[in-house]
PDB file of C-alpha atoms in Angstrom:
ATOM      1  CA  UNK A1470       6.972 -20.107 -39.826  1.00  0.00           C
ATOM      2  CA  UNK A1471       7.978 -16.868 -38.083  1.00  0.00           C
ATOM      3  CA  UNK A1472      11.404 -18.982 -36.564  1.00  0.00           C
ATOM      4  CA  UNK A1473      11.740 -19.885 -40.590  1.00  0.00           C
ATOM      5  CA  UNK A1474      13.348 -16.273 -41.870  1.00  0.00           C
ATOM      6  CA  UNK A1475      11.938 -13.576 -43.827  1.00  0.00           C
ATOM      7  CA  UNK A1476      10.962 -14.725 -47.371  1.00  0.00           C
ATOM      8  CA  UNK A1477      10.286 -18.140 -46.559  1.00  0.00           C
ATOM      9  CA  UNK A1478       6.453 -18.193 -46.706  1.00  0.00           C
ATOM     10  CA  UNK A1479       6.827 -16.526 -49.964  1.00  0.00           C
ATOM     11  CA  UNK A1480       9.140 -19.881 -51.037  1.00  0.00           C
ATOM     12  CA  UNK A1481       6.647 -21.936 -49.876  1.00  0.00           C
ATOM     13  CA  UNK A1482       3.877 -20.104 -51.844  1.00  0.00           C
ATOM     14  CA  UNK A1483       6.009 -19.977 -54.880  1.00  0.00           C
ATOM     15  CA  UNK A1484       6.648 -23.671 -54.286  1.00  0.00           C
ATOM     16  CA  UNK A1485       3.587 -24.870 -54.489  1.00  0.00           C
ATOM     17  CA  UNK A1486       2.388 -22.664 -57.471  1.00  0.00           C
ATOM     18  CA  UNK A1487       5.339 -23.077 -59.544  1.00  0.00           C
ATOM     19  CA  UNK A1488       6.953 -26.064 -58.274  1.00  0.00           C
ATOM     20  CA  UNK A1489      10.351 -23.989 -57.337  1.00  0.00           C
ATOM     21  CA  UNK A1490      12.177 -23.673 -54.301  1.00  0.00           C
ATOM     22  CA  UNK A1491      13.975 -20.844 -53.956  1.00  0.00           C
ATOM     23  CA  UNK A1492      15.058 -19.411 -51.051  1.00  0.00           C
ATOM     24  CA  UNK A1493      18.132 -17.684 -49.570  1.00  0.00           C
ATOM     25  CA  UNK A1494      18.283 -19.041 -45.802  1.00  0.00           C
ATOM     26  CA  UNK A1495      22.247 -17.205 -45.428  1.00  0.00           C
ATOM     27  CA  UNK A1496      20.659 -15.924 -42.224  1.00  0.00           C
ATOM     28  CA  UNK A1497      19.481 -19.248 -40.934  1.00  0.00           C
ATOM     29  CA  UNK A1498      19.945 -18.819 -37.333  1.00  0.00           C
ATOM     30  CA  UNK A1499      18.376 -21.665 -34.219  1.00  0.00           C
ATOM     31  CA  UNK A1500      15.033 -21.104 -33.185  1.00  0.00           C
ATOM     32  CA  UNK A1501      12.887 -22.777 -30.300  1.00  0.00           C
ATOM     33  CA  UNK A1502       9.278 -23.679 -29.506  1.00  0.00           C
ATOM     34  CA  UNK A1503       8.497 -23.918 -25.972  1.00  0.00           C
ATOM     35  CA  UNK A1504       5.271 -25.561 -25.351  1.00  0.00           C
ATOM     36  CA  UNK A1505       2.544 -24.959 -22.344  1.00  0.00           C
ATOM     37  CA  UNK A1506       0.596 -27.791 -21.151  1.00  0.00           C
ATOM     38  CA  UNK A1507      -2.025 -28.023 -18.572  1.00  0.00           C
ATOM     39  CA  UNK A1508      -3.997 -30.538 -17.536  1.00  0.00           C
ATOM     40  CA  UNK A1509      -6.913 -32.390 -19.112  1.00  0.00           C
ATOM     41  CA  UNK A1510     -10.376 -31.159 -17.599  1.00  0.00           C
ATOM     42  CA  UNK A1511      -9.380 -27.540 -16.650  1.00  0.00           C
ATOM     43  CA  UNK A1512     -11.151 -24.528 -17.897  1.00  0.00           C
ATOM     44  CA  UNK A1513      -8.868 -21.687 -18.452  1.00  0.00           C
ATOM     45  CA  UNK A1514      -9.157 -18.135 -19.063  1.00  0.00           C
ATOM     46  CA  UNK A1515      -6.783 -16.580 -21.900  1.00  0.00           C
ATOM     47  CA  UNK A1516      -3.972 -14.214 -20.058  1.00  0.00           C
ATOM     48  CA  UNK A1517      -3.597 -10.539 -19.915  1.00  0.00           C
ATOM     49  CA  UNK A1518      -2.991  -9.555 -23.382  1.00  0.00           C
ATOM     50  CA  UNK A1519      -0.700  -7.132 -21.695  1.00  0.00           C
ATOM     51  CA  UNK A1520       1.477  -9.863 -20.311  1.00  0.00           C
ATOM     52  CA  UNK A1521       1.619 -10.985 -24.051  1.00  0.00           C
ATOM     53  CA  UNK A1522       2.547  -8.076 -25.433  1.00  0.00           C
ATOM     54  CA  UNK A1523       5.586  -7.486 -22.270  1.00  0.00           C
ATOM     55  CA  UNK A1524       6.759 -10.773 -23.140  1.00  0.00           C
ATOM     56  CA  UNK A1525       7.073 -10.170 -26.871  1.00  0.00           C
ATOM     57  CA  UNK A1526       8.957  -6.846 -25.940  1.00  0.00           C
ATOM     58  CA  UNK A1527      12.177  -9.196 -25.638  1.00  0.00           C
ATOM     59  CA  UNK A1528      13.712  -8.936 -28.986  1.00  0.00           C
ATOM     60  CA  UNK A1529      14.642 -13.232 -28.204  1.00  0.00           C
ATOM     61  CA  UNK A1530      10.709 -13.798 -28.250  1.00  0.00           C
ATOM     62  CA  UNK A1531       9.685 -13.942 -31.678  1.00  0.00           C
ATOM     63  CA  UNK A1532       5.709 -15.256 -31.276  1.00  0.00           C
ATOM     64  CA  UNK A1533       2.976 -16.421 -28.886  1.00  0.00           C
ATOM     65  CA  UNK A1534       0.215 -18.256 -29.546  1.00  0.00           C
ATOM     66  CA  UNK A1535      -2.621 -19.045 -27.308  1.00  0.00           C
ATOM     67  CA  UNK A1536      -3.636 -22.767 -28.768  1.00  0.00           C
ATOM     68  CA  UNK A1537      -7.187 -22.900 -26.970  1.00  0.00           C
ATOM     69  CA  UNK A1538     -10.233 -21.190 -27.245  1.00  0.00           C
ATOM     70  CA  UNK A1539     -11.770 -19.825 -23.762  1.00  0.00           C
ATOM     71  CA  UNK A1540     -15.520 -19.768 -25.097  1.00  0.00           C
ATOM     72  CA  UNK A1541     -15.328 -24.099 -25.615  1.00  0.00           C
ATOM     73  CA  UNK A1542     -15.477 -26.567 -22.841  1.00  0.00           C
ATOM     74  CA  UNK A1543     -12.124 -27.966 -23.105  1.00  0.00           C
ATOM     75  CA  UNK A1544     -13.127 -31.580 -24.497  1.00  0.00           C
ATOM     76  CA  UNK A1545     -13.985 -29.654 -27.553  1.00  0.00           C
ATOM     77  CA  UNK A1546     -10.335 -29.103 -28.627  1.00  0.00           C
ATOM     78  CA  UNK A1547      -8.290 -31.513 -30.009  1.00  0.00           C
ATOM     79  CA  UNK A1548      -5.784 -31.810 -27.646  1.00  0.00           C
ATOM     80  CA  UNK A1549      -2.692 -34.833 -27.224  1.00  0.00           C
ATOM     81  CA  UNK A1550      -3.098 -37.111 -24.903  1.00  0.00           C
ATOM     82  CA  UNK A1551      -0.266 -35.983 -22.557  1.00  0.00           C
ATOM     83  CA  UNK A1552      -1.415 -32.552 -21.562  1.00  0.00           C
ATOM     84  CA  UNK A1553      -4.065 -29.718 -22.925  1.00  0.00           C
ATOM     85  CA  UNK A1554      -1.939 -27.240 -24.537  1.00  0.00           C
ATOM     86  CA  UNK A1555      -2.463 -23.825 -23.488  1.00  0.00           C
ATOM     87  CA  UNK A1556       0.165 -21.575 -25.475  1.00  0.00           C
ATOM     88  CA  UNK A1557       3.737 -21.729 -27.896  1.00  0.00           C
ATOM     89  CA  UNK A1558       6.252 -19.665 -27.729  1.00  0.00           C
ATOM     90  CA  UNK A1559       8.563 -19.013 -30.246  1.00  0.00           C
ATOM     91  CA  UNK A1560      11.860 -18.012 -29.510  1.00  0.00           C
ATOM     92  CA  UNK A1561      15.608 -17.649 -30.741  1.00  0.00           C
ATOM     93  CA  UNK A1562      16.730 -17.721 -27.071  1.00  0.00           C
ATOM     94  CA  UNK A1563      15.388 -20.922 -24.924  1.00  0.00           C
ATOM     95  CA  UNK A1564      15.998 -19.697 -21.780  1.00  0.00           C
ATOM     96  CA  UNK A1565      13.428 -16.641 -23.046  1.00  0.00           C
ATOM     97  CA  UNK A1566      11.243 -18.975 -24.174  1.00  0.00           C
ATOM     98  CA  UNK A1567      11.312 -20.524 -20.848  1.00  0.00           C
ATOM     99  CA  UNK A1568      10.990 -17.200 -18.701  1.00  0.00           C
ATOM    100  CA  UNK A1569       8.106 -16.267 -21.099  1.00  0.00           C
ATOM    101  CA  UNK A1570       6.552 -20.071 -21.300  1.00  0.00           C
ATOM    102  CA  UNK A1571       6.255 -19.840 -16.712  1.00  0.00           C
ATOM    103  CA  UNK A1572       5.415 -15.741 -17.026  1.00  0.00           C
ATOM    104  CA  UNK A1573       2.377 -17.256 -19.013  1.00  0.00           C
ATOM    105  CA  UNK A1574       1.745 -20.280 -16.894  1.00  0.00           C
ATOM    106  CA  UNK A1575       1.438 -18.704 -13.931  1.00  0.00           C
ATOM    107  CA  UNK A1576      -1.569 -16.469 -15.727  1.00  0.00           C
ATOM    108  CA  UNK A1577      -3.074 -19.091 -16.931  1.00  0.00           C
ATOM    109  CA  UNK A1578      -3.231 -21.392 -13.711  1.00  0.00           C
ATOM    110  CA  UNK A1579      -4.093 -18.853 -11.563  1.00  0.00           C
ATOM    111  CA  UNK A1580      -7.177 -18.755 -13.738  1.00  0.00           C
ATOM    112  CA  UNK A1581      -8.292 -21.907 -14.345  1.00  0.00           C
ATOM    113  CA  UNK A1582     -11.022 -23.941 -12.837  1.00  0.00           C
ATOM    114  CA  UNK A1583     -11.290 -27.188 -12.283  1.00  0.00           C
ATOM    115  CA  UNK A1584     -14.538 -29.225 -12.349  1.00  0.00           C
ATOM    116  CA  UNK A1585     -15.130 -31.499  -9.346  1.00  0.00           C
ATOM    117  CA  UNK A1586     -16.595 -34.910  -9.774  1.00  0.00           C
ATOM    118  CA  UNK A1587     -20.269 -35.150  -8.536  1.00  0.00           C
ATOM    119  CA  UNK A1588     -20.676 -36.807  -4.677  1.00  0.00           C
ATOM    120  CA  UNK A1589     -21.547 -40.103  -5.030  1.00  0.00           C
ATOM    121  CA  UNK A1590     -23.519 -41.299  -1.954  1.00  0.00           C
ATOM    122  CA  UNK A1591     -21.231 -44.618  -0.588  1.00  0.00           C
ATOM    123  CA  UNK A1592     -18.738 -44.178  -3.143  1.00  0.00           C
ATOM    124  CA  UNK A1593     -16.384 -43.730  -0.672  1.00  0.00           C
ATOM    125  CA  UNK A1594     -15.369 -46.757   1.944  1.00  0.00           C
ATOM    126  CA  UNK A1595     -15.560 -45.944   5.654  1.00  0.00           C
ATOM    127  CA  UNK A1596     -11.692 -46.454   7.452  1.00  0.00           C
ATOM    128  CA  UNK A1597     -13.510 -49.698   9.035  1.00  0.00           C
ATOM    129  CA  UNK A1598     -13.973 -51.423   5.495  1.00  0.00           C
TER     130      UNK A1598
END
């Protein structure tokens, strides 16, 4: 909602209470959300919060959200099938979303672990067959 204008949660409220939209959107201006994914089976640590807050220093960020909690194993979030999604960022500029989207990334995969499978005696084949 913060990409939506000032006022416009207020419409929504007023909306659903008393059935009436009203809402002046004369300063309707674009507005991105740039999505980072990971992948499935990582475990990652939430960045810096000071890389957060440098990133929403730029006056073209306008929110980020970190979309996963570090204290559950990552099946327990509900996730899409195509990636685990770490953060959004919101943005009226998408090339600032996009600096700020890999600024985050490359906190968040520097910190990750992945879980190996367990050995498996002969699950592998020897290069004779």
């Amino acid at each position: 909602p913060d990409l939506y204008g000032r006022g416009w949660v207020d419409a929504l409220v007023r909306l659903y209470a008393d059935g009436v939209w009203e809402y002046d959107d004369a300063d309707r201006r674009d507005g991105f959300s740039v999505v980072l994914f990971g992948v499935h089976g990582a475990e990652y640590a939430h960045p810096d919060p000071a890389i957060i807050e440098r990133e929403l220093q730029d006056p073209d960020v306008s929110s980020i959200q970190i979309t996963f909690y570090a204290d559950r194993p990552p099946w327990a979030h509900a996730m899409p099938p195509g990636g685990f999604r770490l953060a959004i960022v919101n943005c009226w500029d998408l090339q600032a979303g996009i600096e700020a989207r890999q600024e985050l990334a490359l906190s968040l995969w520097s910190a990750q672990r992945i879980a190996t499978p367990s050995k498996r005696r002969g699950s592998r084949k020897s290069k004779n067959g």
